[in-house]
mmCIF file of C-alpha atoms and ligand atoms in Angstrom:
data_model
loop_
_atom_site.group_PDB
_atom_site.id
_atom_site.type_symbol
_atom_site.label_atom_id
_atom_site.label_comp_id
_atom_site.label_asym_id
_atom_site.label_seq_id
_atom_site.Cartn_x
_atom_site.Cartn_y
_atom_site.Cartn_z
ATOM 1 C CA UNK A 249 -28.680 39.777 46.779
ATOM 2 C CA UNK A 250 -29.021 42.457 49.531
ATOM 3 C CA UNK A 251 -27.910 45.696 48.729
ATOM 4 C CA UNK A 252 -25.132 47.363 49.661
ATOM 5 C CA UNK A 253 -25.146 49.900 52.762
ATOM 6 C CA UNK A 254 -25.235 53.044 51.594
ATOM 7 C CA UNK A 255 -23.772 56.188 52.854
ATOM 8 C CA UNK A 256 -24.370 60.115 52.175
ATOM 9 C CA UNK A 257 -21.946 62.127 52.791
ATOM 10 C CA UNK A 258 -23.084 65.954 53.075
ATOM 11 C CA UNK A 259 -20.036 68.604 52.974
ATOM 12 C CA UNK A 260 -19.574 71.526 50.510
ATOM 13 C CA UNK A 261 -15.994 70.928 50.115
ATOM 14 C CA UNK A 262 -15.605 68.671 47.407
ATOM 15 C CA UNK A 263 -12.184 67.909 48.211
ATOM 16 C CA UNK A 264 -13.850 66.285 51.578
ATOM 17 C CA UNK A 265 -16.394 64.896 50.071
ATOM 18 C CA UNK A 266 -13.991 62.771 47.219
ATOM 19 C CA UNK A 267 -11.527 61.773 50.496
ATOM 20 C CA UNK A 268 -14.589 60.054 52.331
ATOM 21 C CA UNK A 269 -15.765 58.631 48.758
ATOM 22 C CA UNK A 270 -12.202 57.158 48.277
ATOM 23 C CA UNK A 271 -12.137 55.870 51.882
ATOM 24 C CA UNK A 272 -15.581 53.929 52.217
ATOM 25 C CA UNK A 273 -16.013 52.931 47.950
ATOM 26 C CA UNK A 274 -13.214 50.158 48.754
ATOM 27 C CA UNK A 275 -14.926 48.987 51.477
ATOM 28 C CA UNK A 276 -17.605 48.094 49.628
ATOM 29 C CA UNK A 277 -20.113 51.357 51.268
ATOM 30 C CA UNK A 278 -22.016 52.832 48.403
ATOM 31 C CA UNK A 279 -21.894 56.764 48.636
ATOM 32 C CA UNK A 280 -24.017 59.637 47.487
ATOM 33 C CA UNK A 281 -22.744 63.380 47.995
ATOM 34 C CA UNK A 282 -24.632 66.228 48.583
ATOM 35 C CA UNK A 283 -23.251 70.022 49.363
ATOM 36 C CA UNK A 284 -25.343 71.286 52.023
ATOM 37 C CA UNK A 285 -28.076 70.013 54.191
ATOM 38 C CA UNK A 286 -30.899 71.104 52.306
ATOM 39 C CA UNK A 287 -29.718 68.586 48.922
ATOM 40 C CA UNK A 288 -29.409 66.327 51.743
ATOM 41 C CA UNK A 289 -32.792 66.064 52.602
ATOM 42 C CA UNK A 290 -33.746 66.070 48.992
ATOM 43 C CA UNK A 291 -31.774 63.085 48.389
ATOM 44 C CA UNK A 292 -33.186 61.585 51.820
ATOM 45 C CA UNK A 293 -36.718 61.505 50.541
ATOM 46 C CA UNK A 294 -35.689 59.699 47.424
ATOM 47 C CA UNK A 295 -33.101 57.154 48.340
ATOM 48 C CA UNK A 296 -32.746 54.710 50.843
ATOM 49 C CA UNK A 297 -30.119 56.229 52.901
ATOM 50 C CA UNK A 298 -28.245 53.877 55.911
ATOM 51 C CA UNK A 299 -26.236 56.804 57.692
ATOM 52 C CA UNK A 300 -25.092 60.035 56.956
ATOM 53 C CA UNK A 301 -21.838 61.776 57.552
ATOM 54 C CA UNK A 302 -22.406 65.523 57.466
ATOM 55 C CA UNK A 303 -20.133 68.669 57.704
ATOM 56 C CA UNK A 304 -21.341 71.065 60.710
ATOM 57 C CA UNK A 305 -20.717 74.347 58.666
ATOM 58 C CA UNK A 306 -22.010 74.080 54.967
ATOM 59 C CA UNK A 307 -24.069 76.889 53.306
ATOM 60 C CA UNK A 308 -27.897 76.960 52.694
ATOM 61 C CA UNK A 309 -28.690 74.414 55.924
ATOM 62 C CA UNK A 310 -26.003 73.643 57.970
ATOM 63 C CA UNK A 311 -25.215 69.794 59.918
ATOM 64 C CA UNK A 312 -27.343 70.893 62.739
ATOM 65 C CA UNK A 313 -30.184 72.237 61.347
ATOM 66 C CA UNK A 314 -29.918 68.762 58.911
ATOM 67 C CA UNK A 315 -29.456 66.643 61.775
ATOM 68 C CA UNK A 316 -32.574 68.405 62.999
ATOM 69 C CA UNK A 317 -34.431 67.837 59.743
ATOM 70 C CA UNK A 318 -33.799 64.135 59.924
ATOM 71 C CA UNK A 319 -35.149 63.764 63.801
ATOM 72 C CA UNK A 320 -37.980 65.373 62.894
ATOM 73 C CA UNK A 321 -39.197 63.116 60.173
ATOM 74 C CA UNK A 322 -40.929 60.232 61.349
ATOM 75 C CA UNK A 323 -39.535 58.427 58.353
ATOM 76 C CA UNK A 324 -35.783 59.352 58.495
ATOM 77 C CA UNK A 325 -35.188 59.851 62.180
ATOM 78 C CA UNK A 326 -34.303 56.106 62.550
ATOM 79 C CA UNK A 327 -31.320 57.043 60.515
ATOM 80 C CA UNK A 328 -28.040 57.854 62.440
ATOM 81 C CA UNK A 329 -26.045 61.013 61.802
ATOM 82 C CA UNK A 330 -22.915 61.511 62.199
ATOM 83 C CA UNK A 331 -21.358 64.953 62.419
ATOM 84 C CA UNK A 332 -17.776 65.914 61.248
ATOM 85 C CA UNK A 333 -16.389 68.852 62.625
ATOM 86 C CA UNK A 334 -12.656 70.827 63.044
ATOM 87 C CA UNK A 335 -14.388 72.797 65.649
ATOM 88 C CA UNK A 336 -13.297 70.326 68.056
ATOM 89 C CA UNK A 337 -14.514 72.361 70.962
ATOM 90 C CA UNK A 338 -17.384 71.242 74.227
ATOM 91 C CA UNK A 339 -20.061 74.238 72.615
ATOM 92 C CA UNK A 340 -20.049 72.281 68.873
ATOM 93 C CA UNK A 341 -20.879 68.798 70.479
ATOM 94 C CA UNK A 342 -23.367 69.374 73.074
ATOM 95 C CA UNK A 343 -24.933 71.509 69.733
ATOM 96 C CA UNK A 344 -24.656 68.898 67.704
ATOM 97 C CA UNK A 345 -25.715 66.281 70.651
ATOM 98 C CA UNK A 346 -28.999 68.436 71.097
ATOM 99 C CA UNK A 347 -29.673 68.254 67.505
ATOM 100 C CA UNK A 348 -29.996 64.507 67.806
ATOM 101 C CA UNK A 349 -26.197 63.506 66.337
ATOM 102 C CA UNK A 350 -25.510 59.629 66.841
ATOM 103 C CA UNK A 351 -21.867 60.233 66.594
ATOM 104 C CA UNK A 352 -18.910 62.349 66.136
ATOM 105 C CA UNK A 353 -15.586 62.491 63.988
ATOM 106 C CA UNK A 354 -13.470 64.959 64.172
ATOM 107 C CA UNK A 355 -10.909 66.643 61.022
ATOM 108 C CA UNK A 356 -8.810 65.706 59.703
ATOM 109 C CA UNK A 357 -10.333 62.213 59.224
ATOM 110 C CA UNK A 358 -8.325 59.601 60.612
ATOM 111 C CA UNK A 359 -9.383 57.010 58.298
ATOM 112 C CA UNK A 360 -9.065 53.959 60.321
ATOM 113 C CA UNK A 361 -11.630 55.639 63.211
ATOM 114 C CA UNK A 362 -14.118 56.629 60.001
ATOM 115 C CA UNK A 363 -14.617 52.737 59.104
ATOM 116 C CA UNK A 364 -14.529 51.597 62.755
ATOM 117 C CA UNK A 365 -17.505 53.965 63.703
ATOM 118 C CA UNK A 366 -19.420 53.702 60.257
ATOM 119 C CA UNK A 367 -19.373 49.832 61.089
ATOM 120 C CA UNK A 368 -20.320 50.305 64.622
ATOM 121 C CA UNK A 369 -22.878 52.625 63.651
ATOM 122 C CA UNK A 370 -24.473 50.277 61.005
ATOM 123 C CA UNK A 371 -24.470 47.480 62.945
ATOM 124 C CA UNK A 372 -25.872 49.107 65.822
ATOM 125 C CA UNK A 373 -28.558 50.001 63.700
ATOM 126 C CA UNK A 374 -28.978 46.462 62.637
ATOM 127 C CA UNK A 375 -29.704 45.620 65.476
ATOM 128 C CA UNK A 376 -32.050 48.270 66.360
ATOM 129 C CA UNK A 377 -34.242 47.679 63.389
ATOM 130 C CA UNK A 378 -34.801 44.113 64.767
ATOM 131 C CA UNK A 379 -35.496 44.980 67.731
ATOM 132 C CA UNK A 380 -37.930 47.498 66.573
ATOM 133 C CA UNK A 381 -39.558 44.907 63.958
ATOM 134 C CA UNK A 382 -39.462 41.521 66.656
ATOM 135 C CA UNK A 383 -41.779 44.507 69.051
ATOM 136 C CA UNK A 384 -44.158 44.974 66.404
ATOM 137 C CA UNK A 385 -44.111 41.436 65.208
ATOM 138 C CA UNK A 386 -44.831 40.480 68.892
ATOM 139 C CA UNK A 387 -47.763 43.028 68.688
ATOM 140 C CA UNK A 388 -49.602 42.112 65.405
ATOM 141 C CA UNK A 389 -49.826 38.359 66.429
ATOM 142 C CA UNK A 390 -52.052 39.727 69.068
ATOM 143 C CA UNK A 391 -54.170 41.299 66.953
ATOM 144 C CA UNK A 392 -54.854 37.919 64.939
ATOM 145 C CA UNK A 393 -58.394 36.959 66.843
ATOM 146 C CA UNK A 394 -58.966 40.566 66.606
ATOM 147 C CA UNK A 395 -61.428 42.829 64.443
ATOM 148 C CA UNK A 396 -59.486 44.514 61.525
ATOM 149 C CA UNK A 397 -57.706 47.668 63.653
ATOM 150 C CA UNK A 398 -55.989 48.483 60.931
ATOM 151 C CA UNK A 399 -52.533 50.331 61.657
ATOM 152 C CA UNK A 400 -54.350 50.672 65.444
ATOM 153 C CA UNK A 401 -51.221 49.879 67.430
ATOM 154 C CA UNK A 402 -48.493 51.919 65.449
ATOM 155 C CA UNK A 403 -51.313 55.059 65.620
ATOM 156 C CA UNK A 404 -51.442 54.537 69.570
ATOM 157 C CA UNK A 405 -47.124 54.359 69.537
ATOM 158 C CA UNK A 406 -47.123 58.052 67.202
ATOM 159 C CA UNK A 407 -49.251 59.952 69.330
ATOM 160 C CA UNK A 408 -48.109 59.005 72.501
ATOM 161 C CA UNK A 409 -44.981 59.838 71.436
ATOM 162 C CA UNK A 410 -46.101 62.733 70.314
ATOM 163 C CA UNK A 411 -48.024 63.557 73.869
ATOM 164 C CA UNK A 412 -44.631 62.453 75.560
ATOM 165 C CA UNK A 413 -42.107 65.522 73.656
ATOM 166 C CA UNK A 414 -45.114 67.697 74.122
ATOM 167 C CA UNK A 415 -45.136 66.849 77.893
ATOM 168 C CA UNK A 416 -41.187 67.880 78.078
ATOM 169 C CA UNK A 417 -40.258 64.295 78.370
ATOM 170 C CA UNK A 418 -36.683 63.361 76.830
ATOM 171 C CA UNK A 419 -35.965 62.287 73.695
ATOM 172 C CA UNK A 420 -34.942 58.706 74.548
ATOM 173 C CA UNK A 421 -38.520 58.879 76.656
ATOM 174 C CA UNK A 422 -40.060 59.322 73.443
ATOM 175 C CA UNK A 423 -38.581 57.119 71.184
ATOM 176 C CA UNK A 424 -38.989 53.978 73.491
ATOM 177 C CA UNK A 425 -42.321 55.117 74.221
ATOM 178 C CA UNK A 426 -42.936 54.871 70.300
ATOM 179 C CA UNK A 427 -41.888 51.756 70.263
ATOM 180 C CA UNK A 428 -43.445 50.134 73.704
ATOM 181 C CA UNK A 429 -46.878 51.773 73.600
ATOM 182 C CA UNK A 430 -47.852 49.247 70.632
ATOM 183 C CA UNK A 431 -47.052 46.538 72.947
ATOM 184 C CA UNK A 432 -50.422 47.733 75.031
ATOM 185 C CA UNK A 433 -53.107 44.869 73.767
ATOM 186 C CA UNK A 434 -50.636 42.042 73.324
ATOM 187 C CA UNK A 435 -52.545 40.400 76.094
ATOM 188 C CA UNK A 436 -55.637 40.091 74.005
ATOM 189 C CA UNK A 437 -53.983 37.143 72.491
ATOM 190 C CA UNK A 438 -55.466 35.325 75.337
ATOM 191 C CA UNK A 439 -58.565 36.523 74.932
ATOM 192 C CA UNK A 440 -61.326 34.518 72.592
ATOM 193 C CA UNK A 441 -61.892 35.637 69.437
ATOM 194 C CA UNK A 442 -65.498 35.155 69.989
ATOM 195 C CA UNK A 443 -65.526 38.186 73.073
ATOM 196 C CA UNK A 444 -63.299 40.552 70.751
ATOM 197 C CA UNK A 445 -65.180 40.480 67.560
ATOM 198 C CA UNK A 446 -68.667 40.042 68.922
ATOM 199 C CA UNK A 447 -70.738 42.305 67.155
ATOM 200 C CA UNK A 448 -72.780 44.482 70.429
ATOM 201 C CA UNK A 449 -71.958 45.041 73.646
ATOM 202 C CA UNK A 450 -70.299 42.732 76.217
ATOM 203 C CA UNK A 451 -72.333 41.017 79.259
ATOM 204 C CA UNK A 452 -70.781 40.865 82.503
ATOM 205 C CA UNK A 453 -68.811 37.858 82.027
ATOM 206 C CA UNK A 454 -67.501 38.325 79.018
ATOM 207 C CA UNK A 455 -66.276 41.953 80.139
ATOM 208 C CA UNK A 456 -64.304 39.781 83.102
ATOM 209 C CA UNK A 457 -62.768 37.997 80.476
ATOM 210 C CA UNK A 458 -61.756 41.182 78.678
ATOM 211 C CA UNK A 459 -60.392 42.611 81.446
ATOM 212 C CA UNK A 460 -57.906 39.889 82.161
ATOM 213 C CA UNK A 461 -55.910 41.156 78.845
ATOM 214 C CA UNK A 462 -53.912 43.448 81.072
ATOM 215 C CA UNK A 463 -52.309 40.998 82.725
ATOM 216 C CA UNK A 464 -52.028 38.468 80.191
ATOM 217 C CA UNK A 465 -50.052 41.342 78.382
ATOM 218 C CA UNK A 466 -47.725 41.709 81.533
ATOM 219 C CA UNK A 467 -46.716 38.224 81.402
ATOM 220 C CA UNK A 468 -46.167 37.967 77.865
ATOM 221 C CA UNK A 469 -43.736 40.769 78.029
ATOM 222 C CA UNK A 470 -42.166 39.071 81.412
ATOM 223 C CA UNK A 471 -39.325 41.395 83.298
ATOM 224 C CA UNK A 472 -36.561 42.290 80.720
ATOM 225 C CA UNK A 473 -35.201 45.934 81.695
ATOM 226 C CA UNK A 474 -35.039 46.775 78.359
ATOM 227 C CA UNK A 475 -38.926 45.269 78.210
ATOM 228 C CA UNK A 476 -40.241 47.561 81.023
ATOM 229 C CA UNK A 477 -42.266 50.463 80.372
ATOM 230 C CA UNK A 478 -43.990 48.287 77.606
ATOM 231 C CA UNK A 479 -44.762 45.902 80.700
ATOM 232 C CA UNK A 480 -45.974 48.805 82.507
ATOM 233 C CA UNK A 481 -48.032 50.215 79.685
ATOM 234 C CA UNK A 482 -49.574 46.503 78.738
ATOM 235 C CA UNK A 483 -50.737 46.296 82.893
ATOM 236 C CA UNK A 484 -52.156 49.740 83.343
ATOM 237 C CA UNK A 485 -53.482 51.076 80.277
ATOM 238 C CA UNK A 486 -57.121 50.833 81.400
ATOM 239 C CA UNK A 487 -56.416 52.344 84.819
ATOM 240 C CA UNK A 488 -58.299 55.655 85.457
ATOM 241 C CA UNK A 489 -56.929 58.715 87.208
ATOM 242 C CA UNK A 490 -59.925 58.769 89.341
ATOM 243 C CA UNK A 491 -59.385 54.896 90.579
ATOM 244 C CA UNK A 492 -62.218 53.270 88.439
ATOM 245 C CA UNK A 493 -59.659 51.724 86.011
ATOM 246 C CA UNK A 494 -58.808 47.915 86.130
ATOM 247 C CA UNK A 495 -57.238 45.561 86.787
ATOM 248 C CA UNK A 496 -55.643 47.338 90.294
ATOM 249 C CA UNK A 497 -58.112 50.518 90.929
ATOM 250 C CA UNK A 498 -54.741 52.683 90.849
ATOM 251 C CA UNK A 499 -55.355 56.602 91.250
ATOM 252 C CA UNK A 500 -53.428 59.087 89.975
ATOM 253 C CA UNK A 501 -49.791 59.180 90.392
ATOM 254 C CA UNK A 502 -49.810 55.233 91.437
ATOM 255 C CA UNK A 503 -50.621 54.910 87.404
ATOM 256 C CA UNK A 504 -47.238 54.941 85.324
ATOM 257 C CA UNK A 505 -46.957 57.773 83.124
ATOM 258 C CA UNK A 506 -46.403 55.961 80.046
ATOM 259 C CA UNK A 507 -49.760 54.092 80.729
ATOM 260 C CA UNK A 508 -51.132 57.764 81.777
ATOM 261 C CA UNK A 509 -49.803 58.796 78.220
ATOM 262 C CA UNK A 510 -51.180 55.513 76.337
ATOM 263 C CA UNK A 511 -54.494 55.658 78.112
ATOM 264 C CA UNK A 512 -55.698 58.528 76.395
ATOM 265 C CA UNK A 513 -53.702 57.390 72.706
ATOM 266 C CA UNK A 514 -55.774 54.668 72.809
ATOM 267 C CA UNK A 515 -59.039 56.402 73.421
ATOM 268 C CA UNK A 516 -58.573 58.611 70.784
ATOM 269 C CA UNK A 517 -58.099 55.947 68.266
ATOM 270 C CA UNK A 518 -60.800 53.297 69.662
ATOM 271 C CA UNK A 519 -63.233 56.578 69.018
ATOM 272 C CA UNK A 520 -61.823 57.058 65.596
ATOM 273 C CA UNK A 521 -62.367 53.784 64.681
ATOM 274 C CA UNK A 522 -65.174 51.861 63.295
ATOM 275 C CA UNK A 523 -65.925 49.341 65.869
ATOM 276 C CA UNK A 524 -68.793 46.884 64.992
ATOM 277 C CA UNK A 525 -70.347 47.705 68.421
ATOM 278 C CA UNK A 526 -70.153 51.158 68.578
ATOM 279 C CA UNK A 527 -70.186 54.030 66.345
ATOM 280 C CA UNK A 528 -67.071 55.519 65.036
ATOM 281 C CA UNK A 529 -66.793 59.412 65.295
ATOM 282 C CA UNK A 530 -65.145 62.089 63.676
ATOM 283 C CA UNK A 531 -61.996 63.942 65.037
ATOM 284 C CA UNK A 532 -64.198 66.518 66.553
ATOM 285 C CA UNK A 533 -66.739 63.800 68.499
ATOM 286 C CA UNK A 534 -64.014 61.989 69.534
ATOM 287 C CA UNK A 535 -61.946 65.035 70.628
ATOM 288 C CA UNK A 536 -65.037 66.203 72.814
ATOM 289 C CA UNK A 537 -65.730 62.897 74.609
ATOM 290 C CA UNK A 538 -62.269 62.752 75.867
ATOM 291 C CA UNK A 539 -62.556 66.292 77.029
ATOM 292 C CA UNK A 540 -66.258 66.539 78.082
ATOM 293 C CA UNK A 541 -67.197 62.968 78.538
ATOM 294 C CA UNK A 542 -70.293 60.204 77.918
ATOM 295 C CA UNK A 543 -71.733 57.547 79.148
ATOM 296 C CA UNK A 544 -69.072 55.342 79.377
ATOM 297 C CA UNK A 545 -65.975 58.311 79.477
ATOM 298 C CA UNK A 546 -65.449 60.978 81.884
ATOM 299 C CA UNK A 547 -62.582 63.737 81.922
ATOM 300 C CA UNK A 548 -61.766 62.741 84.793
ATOM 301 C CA UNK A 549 -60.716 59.251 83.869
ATOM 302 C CA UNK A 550 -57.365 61.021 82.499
ATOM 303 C CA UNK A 551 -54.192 62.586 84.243
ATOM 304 C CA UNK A 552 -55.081 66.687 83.804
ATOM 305 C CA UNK A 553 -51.885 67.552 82.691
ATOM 306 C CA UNK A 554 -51.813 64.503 79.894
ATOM 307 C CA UNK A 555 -55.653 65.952 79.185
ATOM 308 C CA UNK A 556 -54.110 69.255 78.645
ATOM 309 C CA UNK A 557 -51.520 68.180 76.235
ATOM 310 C CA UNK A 558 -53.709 66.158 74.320
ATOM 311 C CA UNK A 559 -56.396 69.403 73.377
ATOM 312 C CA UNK A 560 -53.197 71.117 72.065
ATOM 313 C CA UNK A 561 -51.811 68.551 70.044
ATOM 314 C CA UNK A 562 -55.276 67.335 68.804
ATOM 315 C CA UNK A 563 -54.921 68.980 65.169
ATOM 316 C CA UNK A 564 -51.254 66.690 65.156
ATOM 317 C CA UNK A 565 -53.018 63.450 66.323
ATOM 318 C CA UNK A 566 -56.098 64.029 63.512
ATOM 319 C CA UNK A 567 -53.408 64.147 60.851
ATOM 320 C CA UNK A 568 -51.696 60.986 61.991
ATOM 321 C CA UNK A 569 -54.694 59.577 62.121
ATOM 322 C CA UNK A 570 -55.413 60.761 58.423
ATOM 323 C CA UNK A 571 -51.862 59.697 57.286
ATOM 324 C CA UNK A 572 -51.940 56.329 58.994
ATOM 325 C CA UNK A 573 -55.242 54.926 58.498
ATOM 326 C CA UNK A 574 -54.770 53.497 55.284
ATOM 327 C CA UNK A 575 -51.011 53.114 55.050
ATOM 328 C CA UNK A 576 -49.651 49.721 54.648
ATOM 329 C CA UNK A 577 -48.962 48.065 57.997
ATOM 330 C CA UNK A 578 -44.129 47.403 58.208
ATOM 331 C CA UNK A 579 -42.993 44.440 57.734
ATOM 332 C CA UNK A 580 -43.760 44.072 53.788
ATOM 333 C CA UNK A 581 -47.768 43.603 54.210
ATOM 334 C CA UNK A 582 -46.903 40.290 56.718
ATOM 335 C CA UNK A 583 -50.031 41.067 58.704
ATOM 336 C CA UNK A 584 -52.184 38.828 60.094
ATOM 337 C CA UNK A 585 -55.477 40.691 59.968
ATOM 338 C CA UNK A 586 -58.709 39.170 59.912
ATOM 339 C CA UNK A 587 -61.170 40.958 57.922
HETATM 340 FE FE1 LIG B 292 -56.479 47.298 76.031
#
């Protein structure tokens, strides 16, 4: 039987916190209660937590700086906050906006609008999540004829998303770019098995073949709006700043940022990796081929300003690295790796 959806509700009034208990229980919501944003986040990293409902003003951590917490967690930022506040005033919500809330209620609760939202914002997130777990469905099948890249593609989404907020970008930049950068090799999927797990280096016809993936990947994806930068990031992902990219020879600006951004993601974590044609390296030798170049990489193959983002963030993108490698791919272990 799937479990119920369950709800924590974070306010240091009791009295509030036993209305919204007596309001959602009925409806069949489980709730948990905490009294101020730090016991939230406690709870958070033990339970499985659907949405939570939190006071602005509460002692010890208050709804922003919780709503704050949550975004910044890689694994609780998918789950939608919504603040409660009397301080029904422009300053509050564009705070509480800023700090990443989903939604807003205001008190007194008007308890028909509390179970219209909390289903709206549930469902919403249904949706979402299969969205989110169709993309990187979509992008493990391509990885079937593929050498074992382990959790490759979701490493590639975290730091570019991580290059993106460092970059200034906006939050909804970031989050789709999460998301759409794993989409990058689905065109590989038309690519023989025999070319991507040939153990040296390619000839010149099987390095045409390989090079074809980009737009493979473009059609795959096709021309859904909601589809596009992972379009964009599947076609020009091995274009170079300098023009010696494929499969156009773009330059510079001509080169989507989000492929600008992937582009050097993927670098990174082809160089971590142990390929069975090349060596794997270290954080360090990776870190200074990207930045001082080999035989095969030059600086200049990269936007500057994404170059210069990625040397400070480097200690960030070594610890995903470290956290990922081994972690069990989503999707309860349905991979389709071939070892
Ligand atoms: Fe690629």
């Amino acid at each position: 039987m799937e479990r119920a959806q369950r709800i924590l509700c974070v306010d240091d009034e009791d009295f509030n916190l036993e209305l919204l208990e007596t309001l959602l229980v009925p409806h069949g919501y489980e709730v948990e209660t905490a009294s101020d944003g730090k016991a939230a986040l406690e709870l958070l990293s033990k339970k499985t937590i659907d949405l939570v409902l939190a006071d602005v003003n509460m002692p010890v951590m208050n709804g922003h700086e919780l709503c704050r917490a949550v975004q910044a967690d890689p694994d609780l930022r998918h789950i939608p906050v919504v603040m409660i506040t009397s301080l029904d005033n422009r300053e509050n919500k564009l705070k509480s906006m800023e700090a990443g809330a989903a939604e807003f209620l205001s008190k007194p609760i008007d308890p028909a609008e509390l179970l219209l939202r909390v289903r709206n914002m549930l469902g919403y997130r249904a949706y979402e999540e299969a969205f989110t777990y169709l993309i990187h469905s979509l992008a493990r099948a391509a990885e079937a004829n593929d050498i074992d890249t382990g959790n490759h593609i979701l490493r590639v989404g975290e730091y570019s998303a991580l290059i993106a907020r460092e970059l200034g970008l906006p939050e909804k930049y970031v989050e789709n770019l999460r998301l759409q950068a794993t989409l990058h090799d689905v065109g590989k999927v038309h690519v023989p098995s025999h070319i991507l797990r040939k153990d040296g280096p390619l000839d010149a016809a099987e390095m045409e073949e390989m090079k074809k993936h980009p737009g493979f990947g473009a059609l795959i994806i096709g021309d859904h709006p909601r589809l596009e930068s992972g379009r964009k990031i599947a076609l020009c992902h091995h274009e170079k700043w300098d023009g010696t990219g494929y499969p156009e020879g773009l330059k510079g600006e001509q080169i989507p940022l989000e492929a600008r951004i992937v582009a050097i993601a993927d670098c990174y974590d082809a160089l971590r990796n142990s390929r069975v044609y090349k060596p794997c390296y270290d954080h360090a030798g990776a870190v200074r081929i990207i930045t001082e170049g080999d035989a095969r990489l030059k600086p200049e193959h990269f936007d500057p300003k994404v170059l210069e983002i990625f040397k400070r963030v480097a200690p960030q993108l070594e610890a995903l690295y470290e956290k990922m490698k081994d972690a069990p791919p989503p999707g309860g272990g349905g991979t389709l790796m071939i070892k």
